[in-house]
Amino acid sequence: RKEVEQDPGPFNVPEGATVAFNCTYSNSASQSFFWYRQDCRKEPKLLMSVYSSGNEDGRFTAQLNRASQYISLLIRDSKLSDSATYLCVVPGAGGFKTIFGAGTRLFVKA
Amino acid sequence: EAGVTQFPSHSVIEKGQTVTLRCDPISGHDNLYWYRRVMGKEIKFLLHFVKESKQDESGMPNNRFLAERTGGTYSTLKVQPAELEDSGVYFCASSQRQGGAYGYTFGSGTRLTVV
């Protein structure tokens, strides 16, 4: 089993749709979790951090389920500009070595 | 605040040559990380510096890769001799706290092509 697994995608959604991505992790000791956004040929940029049960920032909601070891990212009212790859990032064993998921590609179409 | 700066942005070298990548972290960030993304694969951890010390270098692929951070400021990653499979995008990131407790700030990466 991979340390971090994400929905493979791609997700193709119309503008205004709600879309959710899931990410499972294997290190039960992980305390902090992150969603990063990566545009084509650009660096990853931090979108949201998740430390407790969840976090909300505008149209974006991240939820954490420690018992099942997964985090999710919900995007409401999708915009064209939301088109990107979303990376689930989890600290690995020991807390320092960070593990990236393979990413979920989102295409939002007019 | 200046972000994480990487140089060069692109490098094309021949197999067997040497390339040195540079990363300037955000000022005051003791933690510096190198990552690599090869074509079609996920971003992989290479190593982590705390100031000038290597905290974790378990992700370094082999002894052709050498990372340094003299003085605890900027870092270099040297590949010598380069092989075709070293092609990819090399990202550097920095954070104030260990484990990136508040996330990492990434540089724009160095796209390395070995031909």
Tab-separated table of C-alpha atoms in Angstrom:
chain	number	residue	atom	x	y	z
A	1	ARG	CA	0.000	0.000	0.000
A	2	LYS	CA	1.294	3.454	-0.880
A	3	GLU	CA	1.862	5.843	2.012
A	4	VAL	CA	-0.440	8.423	0.431
A	5	GLU	CA	-3.037	7.568	-2.174
A	6	GLN	CA	-5.295	9.962	-4.000
A	7	ASP	CA	-8.247	9.677	-6.334
A	8	PRO	CA	-6.575	9.187	-9.720
A	9	GLY	CA	-8.808	11.564	-11.661
A	10	PRO	CA	-8.981	13.449	-13.858
A	11	PHE	CA	-12.150	15.135	-12.748
A	12	ASN	CA	-14.012	17.038	-15.462
A	13	VAL	CA	-16.708	19.296	-14.031
A	14	PRO	CA	-18.750	22.260	-15.276
A	15	GLU	CA	-18.436	25.688	-13.717
A	16	GLY	CA	-20.464	25.970	-10.560
A	17	ALA	CA	-20.245	22.285	-9.704
A	18	THR	CA	-19.184	20.869	-6.370
A	19	VAL	CA	-16.331	18.384	-6.497
A	20	ALA	CA	-14.630	16.324	-3.797
A	21	PHE	CA	-11.266	14.585	-3.744
A	22	ASN	CA	-10.194	11.903	-1.320
A	23	CYS	CA	-6.807	11.006	0.029
A	24	THR	CA	-5.858	8.076	2.257
A	25	TYR	CA	-2.665	7.822	4.286
A	26	SER	CA	-0.927	4.978	6.049
A	27	ASN	CA	0.991	6.692	8.864
A	28	SER	CA	-1.473	6.744	11.759
A	29	ALA	CA	0.875	8.994	13.745
A	30	SER	CA	0.571	11.882	11.273
A	31	GLN	CA	-0.724	15.030	12.946
A	32	SER	CA	-0.799	17.588	10.176
A	33	PHE	CA	-2.013	17.334	6.643
A	34	PHE	CA	-1.936	19.635	3.673
A	35	TRP	CA	-3.593	20.183	0.358
A	36	TYR	CA	-1.411	21.842	-2.248
A	37	ARG	CA	-2.393	23.116	-5.633
A	38	GLN	CA	-0.048	22.792	-8.583
A	39	ASP	CA	-0.646	24.514	-11.883
A	40	CYS	CA	0.916	23.144	-15.038
A	41	ARG	CA	4.706	23.591	-15.004
A	42	LYS	CA	4.569	25.560	-11.760
A	43	GLU	CA	5.565	24.848	-8.188
A	44	PRO	CA	3.114	23.457	-5.617
A	45	LYS	CA	1.418	26.124	-3.540
A	46	LEU	CA	-0.177	25.574	-0.171
A	47	LEU	CA	-3.955	25.604	-0.386
A	48	MET	CA	-5.044	24.410	3.043
A	49	SER	CA	-3.657	22.920	6.237
A	50	VAL	CA	-5.640	20.433	8.309
A	51	TYR	CA	-4.790	19.734	11.933
A	52	SER	CA	-8.018	18.776	13.637
A	53	SER	CA	-11.244	17.546	12.144
A	54	GLY	CA	-11.320	20.011	9.306
A	55	ASN	CA	-10.762	23.449	7.904
A	56	GLU	CA	-12.811	25.786	5.739
A	57	ASP	CA	-11.646	28.678	3.603
A	58	GLY	CA	-14.243	30.230	1.348
A	59	ARG	CA	-15.289	27.698	-1.274
A	60	PHE	CA	-12.781	25.141	-0.037
A	61	THR	CA	-13.353	22.690	2.809
A	62	ALA	CA	-10.891	20.089	4.001
A	63	GLN	CA	-12.009	17.312	6.319
A	64	LEU	CA	-9.980	14.810	8.283
A	65	ASN	CA	-11.114	11.392	9.434
A	66	ARG	CA	-8.383	9.978	11.677
A	67	ALA	CA	-10.179	6.722	12.366
A	68	SER	CA	-10.327	5.884	8.679
A	69	GLN	CA	-7.087	7.703	7.874
A	70	TYR	CA	-8.335	9.862	5.069
A	71	ILE	CA	-8.662	13.517	4.269
A	72	SER	CA	-10.912	15.089	1.702
A	73	LEU	CA	-11.027	18.356	-0.175
A	74	LEU	CA	-14.380	19.800	-1.217
A	75	ILE	CA	-14.579	22.612	-3.730
A	76	ARG	CA	-17.926	24.369	-4.046
A	77	ASP	CA	-19.053	26.573	-6.938
A	78	SER	CA	-16.086	25.551	-9.113
A	79	LYS	CA	-14.410	28.262	-11.172
A	80	LEU	CA	-12.423	27.913	-14.373
A	81	SER	CA	-9.410	29.067	-12.379
A	82	ASP	CA	-9.708	26.054	-10.075
A	83	SER	CA	-8.376	23.863	-12.883
A	84	ALA	CA	-5.125	22.430	-11.552
A	85	THR	CA	-3.623	19.370	-9.915
A	86	TYR	CA	-4.403	18.986	-6.219
A	87	LEU	CA	-1.755	17.296	-4.109
A	88	CYS	CA	-2.380	15.600	-0.792
A	89	VAL	CA	0.663	15.961	1.455
A	90	VAL	CA	1.259	14.022	4.660
A	91	PRO	CA	4.271	13.866	6.970
A	92	GLY	CA	5.898	10.464	6.762
A	93	ALA	CA	7.310	8.307	9.508
A	94	GLY	CA	9.153	10.428	12.042
A	95	GLY	CA	7.143	13.496	11.112
A	96	PHE	CA	9.720	15.173	8.936
A	97	LYS	CA	9.946	13.335	5.653
A	98	THR	CA	6.956	14.523	3.685
A	99	ILE	CA	5.035	12.231	1.410
A	100	PHE	CA	3.206	13.574	-1.613
A	101	GLY	CA	0.292	11.917	-3.260
A	102	ALA	CA	0.383	11.545	-7.023
A	103	GLY	CA	-2.156	14.329	-7.366
A	104	THR	CA	-5.685	14.617	-8.688
A	105	ARG	CA	-6.166	16.592	-11.854
A	106	LEU	CA	-9.224	18.863	-12.029
A	107	PHE	CA	-10.585	20.405	-15.201
A	108	VAL	CA	-13.364	22.959	-14.797
A	109	LYS	CA	-15.133	23.757	-18.049
A	110	ALA	CA	-17.427	26.587	-19.044
B	1	GLU	CA	9.092	38.865	1.665
B	2	ALA	CA	11.204	37.180	-0.994
B	3	GLY	CA	10.169	33.615	-1.710
B	4	VAL	CA	12.280	30.542	-2.273
B	5	THR	CA	14.556	31.118	-5.234
B	6	GLN	CA	16.017	28.392	-7.398
B	7	PHE	CA	18.645	28.652	-10.073
B	8	PRO	CA	18.809	27.786	-12.894
B	9	SER	CA	15.198	27.457	-13.966
B	10	HIS	CA	16.182	25.085	-16.756
B	11	SER	CA	19.279	23.040	-17.464
B	12	VAL	CA	20.037	20.733	-20.363
B	13	ILE	CA	23.196	18.680	-20.015
B	14	GLU	CA	24.705	15.620	-21.587
B	15	LYS	CA	24.907	12.294	-19.827
B	16	GLY	CA	28.083	12.138	-17.798
B	17	GLN	CA	28.289	15.861	-17.165
B	18	THR	CA	27.943	17.603	-13.832
B	19	VAL	CA	25.181	19.990	-12.860
B	20	THR	CA	24.773	22.060	-9.715
B	21	LEU	CA	21.401	23.361	-8.659
B	22	ARG	CA	21.050	26.173	-6.171
B	23	CYS	CA	18.308	27.057	-3.721
B	24	ASP	CA	17.954	30.190	-1.633
B	25	PRO	CA	15.322	29.633	1.056
B	26	ILE	CA	13.192	32.296	2.672
B	27	SER	CA	15.341	34.285	5.050
B	28	GLY	CA	15.083	32.902	8.574
B	29	HIS	CA	13.824	29.482	7.519
B	30	ASP	CA	16.120	26.949	9.132
B	31	ASN	CA	14.478	24.026	7.371
B	32	LEU	CA	15.297	23.423	3.731
B	33	TYR	CA	14.081	20.499	1.656
B	34	TRP	CA	14.873	19.126	-1.766
B	35	TYR	CA	12.265	17.234	-3.764
B	36	ARG	CA	12.190	15.773	-7.241
B	37	ARG	CA	9.442	15.000	-9.698
B	38	VAL	CA	10.295	12.751	-12.594
B	39	MET	CA	7.960	12.501	-15.565
B	40	GLY	CA	4.631	10.931	-14.690
B	41	LYS	CA	5.539	10.270	-11.067
B	42	GLU	CA	4.695	11.909	-7.783
B	43	ILE	CA	6.934	14.399	-6.061
B	44	LYS	CA	9.548	12.537	-4.023
B	45	PHE	CA	11.443	13.716	-0.990
B	46	LEU	CA	15.224	13.826	-1.389
B	47	LEU	CA	16.562	15.367	1.785
B	48	HIS	CA	16.028	17.810	4.604
B	49	PHE	CA	18.455	20.289	6.149
B	50	VAL	CA	18.086	21.948	9.496
B	51	LYS	CA	20.420	24.888	9.228
B	52	GLU	CA	23.625	23.365	7.849
B	53	SER	CA	22.981	19.837	9.114
B	54	LYS	CA	21.376	17.038	7.148
B	55	GLN	CA	18.356	15.937	9.181
B	56	ASP	CA	17.256	13.254	6.756
B	57	GLU	CA	18.823	12.251	3.458
B	58	SER	CA	17.014	8.974	3.057
B	59	GLY	CA	15.469	10.053	-0.225
B	60	MET	CA	18.719	10.665	-2.060
B	61	PRO	CA	18.738	8.177	-4.947
B	62	ASN	CA	22.436	7.316	-4.964
B	63	ASN	CA	25.909	8.686	-4.330
B	64	ARG	CA	25.912	10.668	-7.551
B	65	PHE	CA	23.835	13.233	-5.694
B	66	LEU	CA	25.505	15.555	-3.198
B	67	ALA	CA	23.699	18.264	-1.273
B	68	GLU	CA	25.337	20.939	0.820
B	69	ARG	CA	24.197	23.877	2.866
B	70	THR	CA	27.296	25.595	4.087
B	71	GLY	CA	26.579	28.283	6.658
B	72	GLY	CA	22.949	27.288	6.863
B	73	THR	CA	21.797	29.692	4.173
B	74	TYR	CA	21.561	28.644	0.556
B	75	SER	CA	21.873	25.036	-0.541
B	76	THR	CA	23.312	23.330	-3.585
B	77	LEU	CA	22.465	19.970	-5.078
B	78	LYS	CA	25.109	18.536	-7.344
B	79	VAL	CA	24.588	15.629	-9.687
B	80	GLN	CA	27.813	14.044	-10.868
B	81	PRO	CA	27.879	12.314	-13.280
B	82	ALA	CA	24.346	12.892	-14.554
B	83	GLU	CA	22.368	9.991	-15.999
B	84	LEU	CA	19.305	10.025	-18.247
B	85	GLU	CA	17.008	8.975	-15.396
B	86	ASP	CA	17.985	12.071	-13.424
B	87	SER	CA	15.823	14.184	-15.716
B	88	GLY	CA	12.936	15.829	-13.925
B	89	VAL	CA	11.956	18.896	-11.963
B	90	TYR	CA	13.892	19.543	-8.779
B	91	PHE	CA	12.024	21.580	-6.208
B	92	CYS	CA	13.395	23.212	-3.131
B	93	ALA	CA	11.175	24.199	-0.235
B	94	SER	CA	11.701	25.870	3.093
B	95	SER	CA	9.779	26.150	6.329
B	96	GLN	CA	10.176	27.798	9.701
B	97	ARG	CA	9.205	24.783	11.730
B	98	GLN	CA	10.404	21.223	11.420
B	99	GLY	CA	7.986	18.904	9.711
B	100	GLY	CA	6.595	21.895	7.862
B	101	ALA	CA	3.958	22.307	10.526
B	102	TYR	CA	2.506	25.274	8.706
B	103	GLY	CA	3.252	24.037	5.234
B	104	TYR	CA	6.180	24.518	2.965
B	105	THR	CA	6.991	27.294	0.536
B	106	PHE	CA	8.309	25.924	-2.700
B	107	GLY	CA	10.633	27.447	-5.212
B	108	SER	CA	9.632	27.415	-8.857
B	109	GLY	CA	11.902	24.459	-9.505
B	110	THR	CA	14.770	23.585	-11.802
B	111	ARG	CA	13.812	21.564	-14.854
B	112	LEU	CA	16.755	19.265	-15.560
B	113	THR	CA	17.021	17.440	-18.848
B	114	VAL	CA	19.829	14.946	-19.338
B	115	VAL	CA	20.367	13.968	-22.967
